[in-house]
mmCIF file of C-alpha atoms in Angstrom:
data_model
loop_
_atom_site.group_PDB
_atom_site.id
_atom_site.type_symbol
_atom_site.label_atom_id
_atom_site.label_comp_id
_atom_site.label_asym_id
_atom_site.label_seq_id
_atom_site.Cartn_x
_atom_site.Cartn_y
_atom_site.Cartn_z
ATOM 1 C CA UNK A 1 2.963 5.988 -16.366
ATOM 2 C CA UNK A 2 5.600 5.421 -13.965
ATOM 3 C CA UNK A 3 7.666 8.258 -13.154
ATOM 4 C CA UNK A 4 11.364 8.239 -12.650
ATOM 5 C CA UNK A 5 14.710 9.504 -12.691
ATOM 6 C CA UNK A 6 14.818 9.966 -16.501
ATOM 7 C CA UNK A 7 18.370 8.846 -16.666
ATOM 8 C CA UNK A 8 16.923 5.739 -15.177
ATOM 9 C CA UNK A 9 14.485 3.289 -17.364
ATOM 10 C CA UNK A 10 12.770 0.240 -16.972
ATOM 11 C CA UNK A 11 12.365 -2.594 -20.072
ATOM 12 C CA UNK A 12 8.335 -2.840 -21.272
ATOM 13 C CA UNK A 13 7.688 -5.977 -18.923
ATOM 14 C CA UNK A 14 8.847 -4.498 -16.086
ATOM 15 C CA UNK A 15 7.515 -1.108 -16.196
ATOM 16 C CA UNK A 16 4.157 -2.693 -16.894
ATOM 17 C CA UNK A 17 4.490 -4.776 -14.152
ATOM 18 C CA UNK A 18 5.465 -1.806 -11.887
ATOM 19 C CA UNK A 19 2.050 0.264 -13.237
ATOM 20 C CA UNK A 20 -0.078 -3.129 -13.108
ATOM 21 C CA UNK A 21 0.665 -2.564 -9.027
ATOM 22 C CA UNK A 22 0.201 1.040 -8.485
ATOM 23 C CA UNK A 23 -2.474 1.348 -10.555
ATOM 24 C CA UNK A 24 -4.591 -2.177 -9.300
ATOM 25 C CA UNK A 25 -6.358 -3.374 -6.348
ATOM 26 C CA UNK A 26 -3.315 -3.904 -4.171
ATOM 27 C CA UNK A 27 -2.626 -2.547 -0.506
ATOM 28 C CA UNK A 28 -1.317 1.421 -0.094
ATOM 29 C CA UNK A 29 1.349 0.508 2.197
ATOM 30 C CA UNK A 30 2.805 -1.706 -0.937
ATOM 31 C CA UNK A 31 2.108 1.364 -3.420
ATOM 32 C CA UNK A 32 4.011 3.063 -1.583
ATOM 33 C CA UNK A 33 7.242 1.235 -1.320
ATOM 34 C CA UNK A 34 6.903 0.962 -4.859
ATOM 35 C CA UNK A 35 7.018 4.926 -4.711
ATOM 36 C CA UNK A 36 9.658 5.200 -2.095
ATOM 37 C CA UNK A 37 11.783 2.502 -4.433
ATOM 38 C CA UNK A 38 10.953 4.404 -7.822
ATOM 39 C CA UNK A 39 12.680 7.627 -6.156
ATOM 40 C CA UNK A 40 15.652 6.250 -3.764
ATOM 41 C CA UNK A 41 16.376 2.590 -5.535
ATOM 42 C CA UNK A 42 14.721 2.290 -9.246
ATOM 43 C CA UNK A 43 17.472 -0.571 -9.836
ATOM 44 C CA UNK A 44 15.691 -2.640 -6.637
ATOM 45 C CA UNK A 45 12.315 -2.008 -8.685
ATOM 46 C CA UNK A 46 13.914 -4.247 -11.401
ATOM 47 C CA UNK A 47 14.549 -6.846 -9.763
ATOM 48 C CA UNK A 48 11.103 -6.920 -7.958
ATOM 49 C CA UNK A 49 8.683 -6.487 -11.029
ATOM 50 C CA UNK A 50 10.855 -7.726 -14.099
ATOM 51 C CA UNK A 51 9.050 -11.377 -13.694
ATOM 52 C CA UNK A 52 6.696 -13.104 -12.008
ATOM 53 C CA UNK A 53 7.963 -15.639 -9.449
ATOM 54 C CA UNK A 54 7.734 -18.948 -10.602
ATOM 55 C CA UNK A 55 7.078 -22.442 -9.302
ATOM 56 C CA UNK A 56 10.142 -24.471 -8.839
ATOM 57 C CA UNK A 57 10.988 -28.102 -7.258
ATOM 58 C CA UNK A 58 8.101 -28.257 -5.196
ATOM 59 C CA UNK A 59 6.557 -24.795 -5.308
ATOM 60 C CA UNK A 60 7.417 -21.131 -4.917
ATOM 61 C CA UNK A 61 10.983 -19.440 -2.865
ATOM 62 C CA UNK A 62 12.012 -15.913 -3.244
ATOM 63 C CA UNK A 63 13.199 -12.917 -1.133
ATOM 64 C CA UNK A 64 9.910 -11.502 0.826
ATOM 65 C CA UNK A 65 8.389 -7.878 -1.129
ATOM 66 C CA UNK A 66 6.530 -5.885 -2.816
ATOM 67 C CA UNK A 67 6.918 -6.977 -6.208
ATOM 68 C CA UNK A 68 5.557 -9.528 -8.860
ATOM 69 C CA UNK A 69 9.325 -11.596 -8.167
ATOM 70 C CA UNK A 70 8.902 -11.253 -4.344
ATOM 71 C CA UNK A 71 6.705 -13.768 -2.185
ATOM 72 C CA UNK A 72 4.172 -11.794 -0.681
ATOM 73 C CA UNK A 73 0.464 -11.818 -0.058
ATOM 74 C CA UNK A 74 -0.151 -11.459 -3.547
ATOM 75 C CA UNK A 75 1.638 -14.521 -4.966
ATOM 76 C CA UNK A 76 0.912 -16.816 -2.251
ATOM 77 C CA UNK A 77 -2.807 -15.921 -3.134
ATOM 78 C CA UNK A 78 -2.266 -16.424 -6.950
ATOM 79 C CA UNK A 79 -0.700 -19.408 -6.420
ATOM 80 C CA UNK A 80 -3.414 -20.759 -4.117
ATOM 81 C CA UNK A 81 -6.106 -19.747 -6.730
ATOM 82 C CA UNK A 82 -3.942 -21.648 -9.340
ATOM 83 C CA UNK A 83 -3.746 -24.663 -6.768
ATOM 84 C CA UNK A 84 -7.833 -24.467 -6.408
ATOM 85 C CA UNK A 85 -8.360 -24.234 -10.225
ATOM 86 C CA UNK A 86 -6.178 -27.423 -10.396
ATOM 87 C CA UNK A 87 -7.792 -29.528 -8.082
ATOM 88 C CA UNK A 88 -11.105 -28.483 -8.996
ATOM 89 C CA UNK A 89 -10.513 -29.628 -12.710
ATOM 90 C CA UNK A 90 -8.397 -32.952 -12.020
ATOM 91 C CA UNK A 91 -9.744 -34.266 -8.342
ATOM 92 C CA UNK A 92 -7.096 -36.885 -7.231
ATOM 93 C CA UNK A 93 -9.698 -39.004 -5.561
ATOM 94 C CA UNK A 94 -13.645 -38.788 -5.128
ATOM 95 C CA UNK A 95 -13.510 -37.563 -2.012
ATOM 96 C CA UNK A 96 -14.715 -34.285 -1.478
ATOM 97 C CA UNK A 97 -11.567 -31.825 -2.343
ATOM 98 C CA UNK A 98 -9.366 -30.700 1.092
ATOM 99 C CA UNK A 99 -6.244 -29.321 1.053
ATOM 100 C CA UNK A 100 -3.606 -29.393 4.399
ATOM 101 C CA UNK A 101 -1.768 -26.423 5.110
ATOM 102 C CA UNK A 102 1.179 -25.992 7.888
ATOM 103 C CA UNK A 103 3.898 -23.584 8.175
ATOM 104 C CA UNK A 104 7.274 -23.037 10.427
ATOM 105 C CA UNK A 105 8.719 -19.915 11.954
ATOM 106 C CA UNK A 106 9.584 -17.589 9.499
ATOM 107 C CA UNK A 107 8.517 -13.931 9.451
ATOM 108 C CA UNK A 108 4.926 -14.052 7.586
ATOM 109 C CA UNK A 109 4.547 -17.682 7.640
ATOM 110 C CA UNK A 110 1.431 -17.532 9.529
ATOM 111 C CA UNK A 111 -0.063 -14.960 7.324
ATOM 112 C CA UNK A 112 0.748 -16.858 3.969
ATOM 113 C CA UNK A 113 -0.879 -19.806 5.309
ATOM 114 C CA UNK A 114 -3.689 -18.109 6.750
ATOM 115 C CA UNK A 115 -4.655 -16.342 3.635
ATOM 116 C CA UNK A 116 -4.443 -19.524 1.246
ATOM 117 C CA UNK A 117 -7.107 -21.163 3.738
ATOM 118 C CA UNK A 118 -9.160 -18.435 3.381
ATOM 119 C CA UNK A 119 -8.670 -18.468 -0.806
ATOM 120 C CA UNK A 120 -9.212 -22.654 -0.736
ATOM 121 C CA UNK A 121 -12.489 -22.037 1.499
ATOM 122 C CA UNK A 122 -13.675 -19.135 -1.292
ATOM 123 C CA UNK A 123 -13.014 -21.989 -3.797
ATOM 124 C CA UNK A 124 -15.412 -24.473 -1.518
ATOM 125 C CA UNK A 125 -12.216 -26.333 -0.740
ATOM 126 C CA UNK A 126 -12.409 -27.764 2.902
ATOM 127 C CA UNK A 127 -8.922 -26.891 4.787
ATOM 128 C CA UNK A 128 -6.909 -28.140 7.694
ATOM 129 C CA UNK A 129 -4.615 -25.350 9.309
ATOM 130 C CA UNK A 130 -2.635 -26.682 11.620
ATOM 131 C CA UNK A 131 -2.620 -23.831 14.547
ATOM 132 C CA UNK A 132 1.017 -23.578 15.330
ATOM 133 C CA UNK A 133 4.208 -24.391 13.088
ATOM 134 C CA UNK A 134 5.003 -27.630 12.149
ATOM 135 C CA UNK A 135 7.677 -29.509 10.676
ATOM 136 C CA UNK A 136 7.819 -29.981 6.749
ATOM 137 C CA UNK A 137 7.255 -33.865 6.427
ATOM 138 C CA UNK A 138 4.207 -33.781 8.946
ATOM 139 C CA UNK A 139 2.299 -31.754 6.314
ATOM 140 C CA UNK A 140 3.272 -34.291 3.360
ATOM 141 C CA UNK A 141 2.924 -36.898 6.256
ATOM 142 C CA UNK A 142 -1.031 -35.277 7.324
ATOM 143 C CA UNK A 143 -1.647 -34.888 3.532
ATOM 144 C CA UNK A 144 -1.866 -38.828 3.256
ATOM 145 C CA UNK A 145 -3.183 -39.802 6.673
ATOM 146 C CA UNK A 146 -6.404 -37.052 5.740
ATOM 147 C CA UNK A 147 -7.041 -38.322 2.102
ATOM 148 C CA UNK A 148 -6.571 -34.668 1.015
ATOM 149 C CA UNK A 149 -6.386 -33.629 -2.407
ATOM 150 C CA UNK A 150 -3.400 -31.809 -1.752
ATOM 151 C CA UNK A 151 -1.008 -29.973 1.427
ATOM 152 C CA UNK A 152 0.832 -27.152 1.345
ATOM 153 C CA UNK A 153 3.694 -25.874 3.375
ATOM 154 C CA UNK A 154 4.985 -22.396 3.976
ATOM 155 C CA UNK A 155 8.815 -22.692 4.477
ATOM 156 C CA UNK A 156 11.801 -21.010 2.475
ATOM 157 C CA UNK A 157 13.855 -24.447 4.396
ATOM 158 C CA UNK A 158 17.681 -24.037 4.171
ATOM 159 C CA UNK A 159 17.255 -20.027 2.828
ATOM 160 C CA UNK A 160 18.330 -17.301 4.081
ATOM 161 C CA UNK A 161 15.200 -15.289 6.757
ATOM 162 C CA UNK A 162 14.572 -12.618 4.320
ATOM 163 C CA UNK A 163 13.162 -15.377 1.975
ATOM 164 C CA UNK A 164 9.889 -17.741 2.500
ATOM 165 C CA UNK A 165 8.648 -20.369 0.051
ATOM 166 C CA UNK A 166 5.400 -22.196 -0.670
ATOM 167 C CA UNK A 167 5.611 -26.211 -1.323
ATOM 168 C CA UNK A 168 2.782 -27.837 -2.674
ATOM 169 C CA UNK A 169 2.018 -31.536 -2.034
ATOM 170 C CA UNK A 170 0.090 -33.876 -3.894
ATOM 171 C CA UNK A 171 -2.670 -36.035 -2.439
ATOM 172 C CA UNK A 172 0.127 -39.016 -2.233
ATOM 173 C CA UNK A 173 2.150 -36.884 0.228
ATOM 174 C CA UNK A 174 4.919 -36.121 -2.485
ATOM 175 C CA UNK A 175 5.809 -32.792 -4.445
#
């Protein structure tokens, strides 16, 4: 159970969310922020576990985290998986299944992008990483010119730099 200032407490959802993390497969170095936040900032806790980020126009944006409403290793992976499952089920085209992936400058941007190639490749997905960043409409731009399946691009655009995003792209280049 997660342990607290009793005058503090967290609604069902989020508390489960909060013990779904410390209690699951995830990193130490995020358990622990969870533990740090559960004894100096409960109220930032809230925040971070009380939903699960959700896709918006064109994909995923949030603050970067620890947390089920952060972007982070995590969702980026679960929303890569959810991406694979997708294309495996309703292939755009009869080519094989590839997927395009670039990403800009932000802090973790890189490692988002990295780690949904590697979750597309578990899925037998054939990727193209572009090796440094890239502007947005090359990868929606590539995604056409490649015959992928689908791109995506790991930019929070116009946000503020504690925030990163994930756009997905359909095999016609659009989102």
């Amino acid at each position: 159970m997660v342990a607290v200032n009793p005058a503090f407490t967290f609604d069902d959802k989020t508390q489960k969310n909060i013990q779904t993390w410390l209690d699951g497969d995830y990193d130490e170095s995020s358990k622990n922020e969870i533990r740090k936040l559960l004894k100096d900032n409960p109220q930032a806790l809230v925040d971070a576990f009380y939903t699960h980020l959700a896709f918006g126009t064109g994909g995923l944006r949030g603050v970067m985290g620890v947390g089920s409403n952060r972007m982070n290793i995590y969702t980026v992976c679960a929303a890569t998986q959810g991406l694979a499952n997708y294309i495996k089920e309703n292939p755009p085209h009869p080519n094989p299944q590839s997927v395009l992936i670039g990403y800009d400058s932000r802090k973790n941007s890189r490692e988002f992008a990295e780690q949904s190639a590697r979750v597309l490749a578990g899925n037998g997905i054939q990727v193209y990483l572009f090796k440094d960043i890239r502007p947005t409409p090359l990868v929606s731009f590539g995604c056409r010119l490649l015959r992928c399946s689908a791109a995506i691009m790991i930019t929070a655009s116009h946000n503020p730099p504690e925030y990163n995003g994930y756009k997905v792209y359909w095999s016609d280049g659009g989102q």
